[in-house]
mmCIF file of C-alpha atoms in Angstrom:
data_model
loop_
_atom_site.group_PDB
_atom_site.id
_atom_site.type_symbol
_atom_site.label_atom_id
_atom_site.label_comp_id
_atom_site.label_asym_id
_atom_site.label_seq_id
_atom_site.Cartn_x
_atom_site.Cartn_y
_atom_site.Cartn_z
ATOM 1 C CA UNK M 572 145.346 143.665 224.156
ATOM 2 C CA UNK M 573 147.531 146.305 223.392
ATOM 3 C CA UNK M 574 150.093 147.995 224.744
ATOM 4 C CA UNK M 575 150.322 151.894 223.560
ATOM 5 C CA UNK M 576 153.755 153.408 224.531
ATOM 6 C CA UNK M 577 153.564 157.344 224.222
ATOM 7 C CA UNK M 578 156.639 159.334 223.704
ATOM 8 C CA UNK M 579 158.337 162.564 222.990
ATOM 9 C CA UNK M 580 157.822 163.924 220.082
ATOM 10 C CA UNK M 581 154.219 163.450 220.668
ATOM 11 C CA UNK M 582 151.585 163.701 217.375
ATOM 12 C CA UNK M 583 149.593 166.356 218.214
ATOM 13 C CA UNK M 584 146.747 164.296 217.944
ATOM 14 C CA UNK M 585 146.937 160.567 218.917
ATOM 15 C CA UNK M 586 143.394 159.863 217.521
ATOM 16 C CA UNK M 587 144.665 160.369 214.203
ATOM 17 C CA UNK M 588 147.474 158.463 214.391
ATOM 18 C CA UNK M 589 145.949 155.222 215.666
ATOM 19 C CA UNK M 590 142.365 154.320 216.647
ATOM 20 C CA UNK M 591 142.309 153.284 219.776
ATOM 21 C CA UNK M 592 140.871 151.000 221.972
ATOM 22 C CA UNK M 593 139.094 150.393 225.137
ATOM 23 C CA UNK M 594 141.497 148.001 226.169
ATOM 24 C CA UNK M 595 144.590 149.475 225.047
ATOM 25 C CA UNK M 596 147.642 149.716 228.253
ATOM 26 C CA UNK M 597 148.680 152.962 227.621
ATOM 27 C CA UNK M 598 152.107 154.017 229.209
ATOM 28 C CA UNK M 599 153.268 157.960 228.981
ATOM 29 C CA UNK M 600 157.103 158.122 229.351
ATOM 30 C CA UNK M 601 157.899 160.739 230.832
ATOM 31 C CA UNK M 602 156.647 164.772 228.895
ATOM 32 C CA UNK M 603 154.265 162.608 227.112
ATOM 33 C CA UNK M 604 151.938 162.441 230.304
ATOM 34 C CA UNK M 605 151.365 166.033 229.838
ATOM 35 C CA UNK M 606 150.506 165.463 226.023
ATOM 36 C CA UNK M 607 148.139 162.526 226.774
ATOM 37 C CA UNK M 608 146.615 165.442 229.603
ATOM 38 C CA UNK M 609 146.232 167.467 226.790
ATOM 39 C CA UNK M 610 144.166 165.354 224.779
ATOM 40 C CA UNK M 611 142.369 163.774 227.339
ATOM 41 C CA UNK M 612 143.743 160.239 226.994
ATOM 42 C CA UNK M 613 143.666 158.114 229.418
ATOM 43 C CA UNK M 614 146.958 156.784 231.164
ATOM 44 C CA UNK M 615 147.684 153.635 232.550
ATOM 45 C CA UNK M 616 150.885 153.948 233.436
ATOM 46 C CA UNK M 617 153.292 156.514 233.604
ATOM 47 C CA UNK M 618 157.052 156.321 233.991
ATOM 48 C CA UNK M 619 160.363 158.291 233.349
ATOM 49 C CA UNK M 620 162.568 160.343 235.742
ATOM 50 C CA UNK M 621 160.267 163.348 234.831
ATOM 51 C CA UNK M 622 163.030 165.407 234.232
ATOM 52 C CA UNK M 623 161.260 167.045 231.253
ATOM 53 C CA UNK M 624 158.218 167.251 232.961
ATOM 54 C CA UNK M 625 157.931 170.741 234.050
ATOM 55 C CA UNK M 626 154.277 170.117 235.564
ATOM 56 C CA UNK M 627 154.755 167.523 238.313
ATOM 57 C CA UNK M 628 151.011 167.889 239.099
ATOM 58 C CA UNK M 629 149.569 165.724 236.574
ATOM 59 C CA UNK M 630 151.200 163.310 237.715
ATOM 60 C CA UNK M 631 148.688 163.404 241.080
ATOM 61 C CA UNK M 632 146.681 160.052 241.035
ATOM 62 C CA UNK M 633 148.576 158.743 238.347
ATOM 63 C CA UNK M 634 149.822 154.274 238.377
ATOM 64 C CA UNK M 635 153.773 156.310 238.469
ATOM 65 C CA UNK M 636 157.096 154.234 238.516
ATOM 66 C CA UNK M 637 159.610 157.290 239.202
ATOM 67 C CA UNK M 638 163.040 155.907 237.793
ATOM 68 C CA UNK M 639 166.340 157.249 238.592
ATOM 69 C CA UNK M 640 167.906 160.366 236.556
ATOM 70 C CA UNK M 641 171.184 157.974 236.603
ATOM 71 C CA UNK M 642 170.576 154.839 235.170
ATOM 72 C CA UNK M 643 171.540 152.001 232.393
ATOM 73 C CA UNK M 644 168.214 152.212 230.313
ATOM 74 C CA UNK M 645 166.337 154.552 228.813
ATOM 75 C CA UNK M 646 162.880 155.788 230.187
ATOM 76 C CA UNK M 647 161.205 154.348 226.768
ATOM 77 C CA UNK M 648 163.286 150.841 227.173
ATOM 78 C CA UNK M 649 161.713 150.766 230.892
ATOM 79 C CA UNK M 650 158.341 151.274 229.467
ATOM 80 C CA UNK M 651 158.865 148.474 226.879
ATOM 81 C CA UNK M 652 159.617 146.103 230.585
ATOM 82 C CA UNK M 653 156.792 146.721 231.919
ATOM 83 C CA UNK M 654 154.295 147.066 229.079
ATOM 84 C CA UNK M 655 155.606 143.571 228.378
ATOM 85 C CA UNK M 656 154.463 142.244 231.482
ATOM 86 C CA UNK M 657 151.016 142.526 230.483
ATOM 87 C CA UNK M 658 151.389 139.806 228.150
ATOM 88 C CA UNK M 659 150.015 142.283 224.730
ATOM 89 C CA UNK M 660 149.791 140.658 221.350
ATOM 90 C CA UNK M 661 151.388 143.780 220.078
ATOM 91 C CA UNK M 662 153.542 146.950 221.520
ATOM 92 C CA UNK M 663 153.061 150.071 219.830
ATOM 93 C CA UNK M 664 155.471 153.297 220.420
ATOM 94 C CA UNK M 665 153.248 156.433 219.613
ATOM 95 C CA UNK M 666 155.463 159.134 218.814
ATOM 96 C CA UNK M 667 159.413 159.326 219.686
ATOM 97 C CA UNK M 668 160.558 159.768 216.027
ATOM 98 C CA UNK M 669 163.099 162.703 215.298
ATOM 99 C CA UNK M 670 162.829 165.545 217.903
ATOM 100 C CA UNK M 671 165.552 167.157 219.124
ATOM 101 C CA UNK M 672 167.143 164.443 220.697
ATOM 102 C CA UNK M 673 167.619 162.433 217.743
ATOM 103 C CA UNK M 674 169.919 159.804 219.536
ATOM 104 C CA UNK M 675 166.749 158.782 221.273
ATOM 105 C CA UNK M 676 165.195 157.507 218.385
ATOM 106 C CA UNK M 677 168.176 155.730 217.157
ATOM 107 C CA UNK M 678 167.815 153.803 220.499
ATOM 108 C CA UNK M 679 164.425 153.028 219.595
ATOM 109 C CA UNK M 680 165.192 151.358 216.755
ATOM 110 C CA UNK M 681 167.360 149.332 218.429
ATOM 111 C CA UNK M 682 164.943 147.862 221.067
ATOM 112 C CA UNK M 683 163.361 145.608 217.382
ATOM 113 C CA UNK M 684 165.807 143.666 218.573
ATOM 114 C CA UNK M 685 164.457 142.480 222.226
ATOM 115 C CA UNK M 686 160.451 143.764 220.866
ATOM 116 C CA UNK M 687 159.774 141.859 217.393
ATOM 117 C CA UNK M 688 156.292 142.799 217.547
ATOM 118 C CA UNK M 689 157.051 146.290 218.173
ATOM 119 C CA UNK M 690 155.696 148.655 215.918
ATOM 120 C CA UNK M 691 156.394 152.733 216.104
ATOM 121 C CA UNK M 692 154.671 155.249 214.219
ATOM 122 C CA UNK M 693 153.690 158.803 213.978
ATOM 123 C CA UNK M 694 151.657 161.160 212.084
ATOM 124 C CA UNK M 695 154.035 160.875 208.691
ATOM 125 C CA UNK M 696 155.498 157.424 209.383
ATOM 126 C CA UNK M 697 155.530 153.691 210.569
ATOM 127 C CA UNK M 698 158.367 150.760 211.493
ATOM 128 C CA UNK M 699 157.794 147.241 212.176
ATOM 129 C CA UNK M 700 159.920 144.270 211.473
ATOM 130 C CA UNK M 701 159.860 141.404 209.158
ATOM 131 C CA UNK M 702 161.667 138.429 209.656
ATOM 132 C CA UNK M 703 161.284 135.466 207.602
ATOM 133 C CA UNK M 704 158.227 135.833 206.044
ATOM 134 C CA UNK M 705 155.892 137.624 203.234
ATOM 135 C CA UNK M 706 153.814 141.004 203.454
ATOM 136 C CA UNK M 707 151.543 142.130 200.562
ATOM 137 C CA UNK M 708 151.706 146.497 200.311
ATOM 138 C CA UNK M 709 149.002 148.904 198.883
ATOM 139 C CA UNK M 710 151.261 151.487 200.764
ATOM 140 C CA UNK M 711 151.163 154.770 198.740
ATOM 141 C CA UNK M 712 154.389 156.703 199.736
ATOM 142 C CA UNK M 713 157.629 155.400 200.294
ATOM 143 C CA UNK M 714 159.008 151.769 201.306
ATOM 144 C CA UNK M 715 162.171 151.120 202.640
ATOM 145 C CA UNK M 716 163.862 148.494 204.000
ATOM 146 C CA UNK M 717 166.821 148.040 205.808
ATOM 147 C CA UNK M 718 168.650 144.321 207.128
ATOM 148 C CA UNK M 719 168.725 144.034 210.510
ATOM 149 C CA UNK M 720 171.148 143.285 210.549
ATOM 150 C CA UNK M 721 171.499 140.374 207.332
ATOM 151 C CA UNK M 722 168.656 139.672 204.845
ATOM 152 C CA UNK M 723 167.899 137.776 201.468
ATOM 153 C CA UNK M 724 164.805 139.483 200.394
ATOM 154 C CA UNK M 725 162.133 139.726 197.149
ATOM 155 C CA UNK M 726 160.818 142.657 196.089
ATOM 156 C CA UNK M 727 157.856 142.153 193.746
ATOM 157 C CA UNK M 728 155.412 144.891 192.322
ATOM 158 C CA UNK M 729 157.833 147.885 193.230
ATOM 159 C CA UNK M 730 159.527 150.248 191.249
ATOM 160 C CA UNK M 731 162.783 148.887 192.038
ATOM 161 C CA UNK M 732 162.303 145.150 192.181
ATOM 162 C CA UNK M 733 164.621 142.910 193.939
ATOM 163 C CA UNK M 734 164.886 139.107 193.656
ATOM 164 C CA UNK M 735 166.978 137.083 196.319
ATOM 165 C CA UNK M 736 169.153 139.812 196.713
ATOM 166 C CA UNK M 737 171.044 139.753 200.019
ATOM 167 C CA UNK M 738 170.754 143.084 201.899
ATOM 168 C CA UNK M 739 173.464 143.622 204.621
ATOM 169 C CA UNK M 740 173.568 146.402 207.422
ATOM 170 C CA UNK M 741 174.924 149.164 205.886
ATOM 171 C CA UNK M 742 173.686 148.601 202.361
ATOM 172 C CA UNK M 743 171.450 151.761 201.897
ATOM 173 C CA UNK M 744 169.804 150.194 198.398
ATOM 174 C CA UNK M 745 166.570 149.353 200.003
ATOM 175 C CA UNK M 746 165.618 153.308 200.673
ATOM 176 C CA UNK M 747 162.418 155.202 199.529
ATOM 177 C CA UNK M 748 161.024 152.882 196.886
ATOM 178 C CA UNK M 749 157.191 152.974 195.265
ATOM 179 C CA UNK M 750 154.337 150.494 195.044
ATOM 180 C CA UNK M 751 153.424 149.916 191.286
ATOM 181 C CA UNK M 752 151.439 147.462 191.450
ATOM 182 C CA UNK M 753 150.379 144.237 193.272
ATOM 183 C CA UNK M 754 153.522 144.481 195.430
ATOM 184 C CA UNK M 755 155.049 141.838 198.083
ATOM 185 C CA UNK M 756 158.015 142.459 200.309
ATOM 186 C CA UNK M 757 159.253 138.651 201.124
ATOM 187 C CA UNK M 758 162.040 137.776 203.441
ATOM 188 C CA UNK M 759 163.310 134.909 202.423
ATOM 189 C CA UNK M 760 166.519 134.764 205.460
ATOM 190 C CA UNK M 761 166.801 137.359 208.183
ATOM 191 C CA UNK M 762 165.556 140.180 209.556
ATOM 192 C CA UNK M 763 164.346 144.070 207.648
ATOM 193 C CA UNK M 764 162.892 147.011 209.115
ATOM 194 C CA UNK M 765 160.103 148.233 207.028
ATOM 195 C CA UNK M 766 160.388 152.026 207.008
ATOM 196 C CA UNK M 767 156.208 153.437 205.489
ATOM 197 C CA UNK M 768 156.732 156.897 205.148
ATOM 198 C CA UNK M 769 153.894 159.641 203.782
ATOM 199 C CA UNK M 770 154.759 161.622 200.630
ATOM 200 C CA UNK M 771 152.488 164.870 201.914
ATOM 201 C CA UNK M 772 154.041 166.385 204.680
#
C-alpha cells in the first residue's frame, strides 16, 4: 500500500503525474482537498488548519483532523504522522514543490530525514533518497545529486563521471548532469538526494 500525500502546488492533473491505485491512502493537506475535488480523486484523509481553504464545504463528510493555526509542525509533516501509521511500503508527496511559499518546500526536503522511503514529485520533477546502495538510470533530463548530508559516491555512464568522490553538504558539483549511456549512481557511504528533473518545460 501506498500512501499519496497531496500538497500545494498541486499538478493540475494527478493522473499524469502518477498512476494510481485502488489502494492508495490518499491524504489532502490542507488547499489540496479542493484540488483533489477538482479532479475527482478520492480522499482518505484530510488535514491542515484550512487556513488556505477558502471553501470549508468540501470538507463535509470528509475523515478531517483540524490542526491548530499555532503549532510546532507543519500541516505536510502532520500528514507524513499519520500516513505512517498505516504501515505503507512507500510515502509519496504529490505536489508541494516551488509555489509561492518556497520555504515550504525546503521543509520538505528536510522530512528525507525521518521518511527514507519518501519520494516527492510533480509534473517536471522527482526526489527520493539513496543511501548506501546502487541505482541503474535511463533518466533522460537532468540528474543531480546532493549529500545529505556526507557521501562517497560513483558516477558511471554520465556525462560527468565521478569515482569515489566524497560529496559533502554544500558541495554543489553533483547538479544537472546527463545520462550517456548505461549509467549507475552508487553510494558507496552516506546518504544523496536524487534530484530527476524534465528538460521540456
Amino acid at each position: 500500500m501506498r500512501a499519496l500525500i497531496i500538497c500545494h502546488p498541486t499538478p493540475k492533473d494527478i493522473r499524469s503525474v502518477i498512476h494510481l491505485l485502488d489502494d492508495d491512502y490518499v491524504v489532502a493537506v490542507d488547499q489540496a482537498v479542493l484540488d483533489l475535488y477538482k479532479q475527482r480523486i478520492k480522499i482518505d484523509l484530510a488535514i491542515g488548519d484550512f487556513d488556505s481553504l477558502k471553501n470549508h464545504g468540501v470538507l463535509t463528510n470528509l475523515n478531517v483532523i483540524k490542526l491548530a493555526p499555532e503549532k510546532d509542525v507543519t500541516d505536510t509533516y502532520q500528514a507524513l504522522l499519520e500516513a505512517n501509521k498505516m504501515g505503507p511500503d512507500e510515502v509519496i508527496i504529490i505536489g508541494g514543490i516551488g509555489g509561492d511559499r518556497i520555504e515550504h518546500f525546503m521543509v520538505h526536503l528536510m522530512h528525507f530525514d525521518a521518511f527514507n522511503n519518501l519520494r516527492i514529485i510533480d509534473e517536471h520533477s522527482e526526489i527520493f533518497m539513496l543511501e548506501n546502495q546502487d541505482l541503474k538510470v535511463s533518466f533522460k533530463g537532468y540528474v543531480s545529486i546532493f549529500a545529505y548530508p556526507d557521501a562517497v559516491v560513483n558516477l558511471v555512464g554520465f556525462k560527468y563521471p565521478l569515482n569515489n568522490y566524497p560529496l559533502t553538504q554544500f558541495d554543489p558539483l553533483g547538479i544537472s548532469n546527463e545520462v550517456t549511456g548505461d549509467a549507475t549512481i552508487s553510494v558507496k557511504k552516506g546518504r544523496v538526494l536524487v534530484v530527476l528533473s524534465k528538460k521540456d518545460r
